[in-house]
XYZ file of C-alpha atoms in Angstrom:
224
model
C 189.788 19.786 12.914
C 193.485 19.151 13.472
C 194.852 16.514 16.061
C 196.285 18.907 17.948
C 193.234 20.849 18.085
C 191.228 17.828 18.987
C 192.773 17.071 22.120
C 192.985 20.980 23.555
C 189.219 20.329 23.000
C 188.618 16.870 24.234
C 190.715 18.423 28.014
C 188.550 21.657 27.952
C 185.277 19.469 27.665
C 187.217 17.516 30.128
C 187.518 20.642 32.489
C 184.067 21.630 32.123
C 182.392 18.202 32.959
C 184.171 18.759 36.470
C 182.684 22.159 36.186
C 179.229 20.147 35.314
C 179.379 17.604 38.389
C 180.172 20.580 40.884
C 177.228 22.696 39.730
C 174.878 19.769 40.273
C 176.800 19.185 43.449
C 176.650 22.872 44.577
C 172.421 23.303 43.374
C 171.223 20.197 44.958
C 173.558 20.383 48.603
C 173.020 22.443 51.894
C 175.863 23.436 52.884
C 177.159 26.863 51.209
C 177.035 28.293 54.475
C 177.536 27.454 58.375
C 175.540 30.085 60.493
C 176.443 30.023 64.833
C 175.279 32.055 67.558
C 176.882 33.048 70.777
C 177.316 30.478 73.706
C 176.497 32.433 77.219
C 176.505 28.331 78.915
C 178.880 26.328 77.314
C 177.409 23.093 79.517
C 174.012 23.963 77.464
C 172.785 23.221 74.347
C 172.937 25.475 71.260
C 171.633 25.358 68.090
C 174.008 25.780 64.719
C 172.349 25.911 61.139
C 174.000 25.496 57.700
C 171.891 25.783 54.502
C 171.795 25.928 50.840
C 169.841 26.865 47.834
C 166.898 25.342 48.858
C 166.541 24.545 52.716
C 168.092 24.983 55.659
C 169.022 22.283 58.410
C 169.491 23.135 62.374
C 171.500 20.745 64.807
C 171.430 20.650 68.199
C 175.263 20.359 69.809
C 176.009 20.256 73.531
C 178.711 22.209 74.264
C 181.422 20.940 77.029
C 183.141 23.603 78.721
C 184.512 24.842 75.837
C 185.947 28.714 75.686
C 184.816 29.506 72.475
C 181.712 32.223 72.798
C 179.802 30.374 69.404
C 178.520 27.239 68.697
C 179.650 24.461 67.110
C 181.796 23.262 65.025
C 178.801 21.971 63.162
C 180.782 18.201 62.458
C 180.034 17.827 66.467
C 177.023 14.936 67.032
C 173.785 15.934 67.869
C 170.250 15.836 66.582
C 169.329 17.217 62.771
C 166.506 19.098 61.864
C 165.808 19.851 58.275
C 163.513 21.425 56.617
C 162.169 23.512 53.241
C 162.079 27.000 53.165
C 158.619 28.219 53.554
C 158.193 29.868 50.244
C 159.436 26.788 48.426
C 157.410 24.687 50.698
C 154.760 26.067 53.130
C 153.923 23.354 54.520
C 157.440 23.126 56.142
C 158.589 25.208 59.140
C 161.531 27.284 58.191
C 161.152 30.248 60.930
C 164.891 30.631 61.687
C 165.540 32.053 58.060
C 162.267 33.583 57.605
C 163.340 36.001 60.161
C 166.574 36.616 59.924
C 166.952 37.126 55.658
C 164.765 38.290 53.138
C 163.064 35.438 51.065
C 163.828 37.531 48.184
C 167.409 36.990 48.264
C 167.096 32.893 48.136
C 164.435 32.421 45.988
C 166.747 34.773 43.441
C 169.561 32.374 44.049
C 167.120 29.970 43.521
C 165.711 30.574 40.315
C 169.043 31.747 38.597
C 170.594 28.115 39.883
C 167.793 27.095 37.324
C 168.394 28.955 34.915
C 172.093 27.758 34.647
C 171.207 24.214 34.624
C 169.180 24.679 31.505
C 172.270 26.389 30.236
C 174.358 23.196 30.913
C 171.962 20.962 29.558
C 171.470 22.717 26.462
C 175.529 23.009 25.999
C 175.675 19.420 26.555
C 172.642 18.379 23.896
C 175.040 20.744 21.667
C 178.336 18.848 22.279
C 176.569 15.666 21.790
C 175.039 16.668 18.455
C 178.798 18.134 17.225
C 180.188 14.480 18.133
C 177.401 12.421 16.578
C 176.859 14.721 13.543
C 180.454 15.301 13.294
C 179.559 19.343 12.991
C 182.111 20.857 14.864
C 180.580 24.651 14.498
C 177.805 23.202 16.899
C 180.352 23.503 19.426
C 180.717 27.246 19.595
C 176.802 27.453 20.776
C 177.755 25.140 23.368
C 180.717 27.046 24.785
C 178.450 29.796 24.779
C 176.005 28.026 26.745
C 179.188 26.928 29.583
C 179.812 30.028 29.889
C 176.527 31.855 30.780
C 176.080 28.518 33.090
C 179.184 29.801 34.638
C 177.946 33.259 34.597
C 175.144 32.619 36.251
C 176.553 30.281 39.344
C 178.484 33.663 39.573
C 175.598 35.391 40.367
C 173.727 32.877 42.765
C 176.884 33.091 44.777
C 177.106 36.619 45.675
C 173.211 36.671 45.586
C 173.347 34.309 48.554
C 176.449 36.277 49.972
C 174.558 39.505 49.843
C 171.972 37.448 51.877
C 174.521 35.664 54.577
C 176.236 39.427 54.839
C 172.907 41.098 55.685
C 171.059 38.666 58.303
C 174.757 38.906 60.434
C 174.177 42.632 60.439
C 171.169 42.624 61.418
C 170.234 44.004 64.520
C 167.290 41.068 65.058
C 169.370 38.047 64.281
C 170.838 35.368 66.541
C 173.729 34.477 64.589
C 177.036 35.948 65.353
C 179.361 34.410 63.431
C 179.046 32.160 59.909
C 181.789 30.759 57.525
C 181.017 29.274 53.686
C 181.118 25.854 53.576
C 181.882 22.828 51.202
C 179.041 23.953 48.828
C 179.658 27.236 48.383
C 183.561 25.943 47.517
C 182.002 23.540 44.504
C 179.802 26.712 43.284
C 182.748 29.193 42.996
C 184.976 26.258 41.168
C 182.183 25.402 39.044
C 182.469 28.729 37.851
C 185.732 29.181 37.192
C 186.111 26.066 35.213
C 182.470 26.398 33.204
C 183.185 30.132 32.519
C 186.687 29.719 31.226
C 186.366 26.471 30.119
C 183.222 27.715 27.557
C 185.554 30.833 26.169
C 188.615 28.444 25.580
C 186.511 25.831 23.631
C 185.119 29.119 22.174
C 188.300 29.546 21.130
C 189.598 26.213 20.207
C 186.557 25.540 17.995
C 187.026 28.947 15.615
C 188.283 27.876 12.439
C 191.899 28.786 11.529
C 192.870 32.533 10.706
C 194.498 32.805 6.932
C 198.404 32.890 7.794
C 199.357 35.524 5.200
C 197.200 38.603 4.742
C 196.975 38.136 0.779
C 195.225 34.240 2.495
C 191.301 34.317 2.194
C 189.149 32.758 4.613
C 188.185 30.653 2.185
C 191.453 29.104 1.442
C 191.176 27.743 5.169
C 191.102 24.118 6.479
C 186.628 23.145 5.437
C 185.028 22.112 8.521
C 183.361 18.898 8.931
């Protein structure tokens, strides 16, 4: 592999460890969306929720006098309640969501979250083996691998937007209003960079095209 070649790879692999920390940020976090719903006594207390993959966290914010008809915003102090989501854990108390989404929709999200951190560990295991065993085919696998990591972050974010979309419109829910949060952010960047970041070392890892047609493949640069 060429210099120049070397370094377009060395950035993308660069690209797509940021891609790498975000998913792990994103999968492990509870914060890919902010749920609120409507103040009727803005001297009371309301009760905001954000949540994630995994659980869900309520806070309890007294609200001064303020004109704004929800609650929050959910940086305000107040006391934090978190807890599991009864079909990961049902020994935790999770009643909020359990009524107001289908636990189909986050245990989906869930499990696909899963499955595209096996895909990142077993791109990684194949980066590691192109360095070590200086094989640098090994690293097509592995941008394969990115990719469907990407692919699948993809999916566990409009899963879980599906899920946000249909508890507002529903006619039994006490939220109002709900915005995507910090978490949500780091699992749409994570897959832009894994997803484009896998087909452009993809690409950078093919070996070169013959430069003439009467060139064979074989008369191409050997790779190591």
């Amino acid at each position: 592999m060429s210099q120049t070649k070397t370094l377009k790879v060395r950035v993308t692999l660069f690209c797509i460890l940021v891609g790498i920390v975000l998913a792990m940020v994103a999968v492990v976090t509870d914060h890919w969306a902010v749920l609120s719903p409507q103040v009727e006594h803005h001297s009371a207390t309301c009760e905001a929720a954000h949540f994630g993959l995994w659980r869900i966290c309520t806070k309890s914010i007294i609200m001064h006098d303020s004109k704004d008809s929800s609650c929050g915003p959910i940086t305000l102090p107040g006391e934090k309640n978190c807890s599991y989501f009864r079909h990961f854990n049902p020994g935790e108390s999770s009643e909020i969501f359990e009524f107001t989404t289908q636990k189909e929709y986050s245990i989906s999200a869930a499990a696909i979250s899963i499955f595209s951190l096996v895909f990142l560990i077993m791109g990684t295991l194949f980066v590691l083996l192109s360095f070590s065993k200086k094989r640098d085919y090994l690293l097509r696998p592995a941008s394969m691998f990115y990719a469907f990591s990407g692919l699948c972050i993809f999916v566990s974010v409009e899963v879980l937007r599906q899920s946000v979309k249909r508890m507002i419109d529903s006619e039994d829910t006490v939220w109002i209003e709900y915005y995507y949060s910090w978490s949500f952010a780091c699992a749409c960047s994570a897959f832009v960079l894994l997803f484009l970041g896998g087909l452009a070392l993809l690409l950078f890892s093919l070996p070169r095209m013959p430069r003439n047609p009467w060139e064979s493949c074989m008369d191409s640069e050997p790779e190591h």
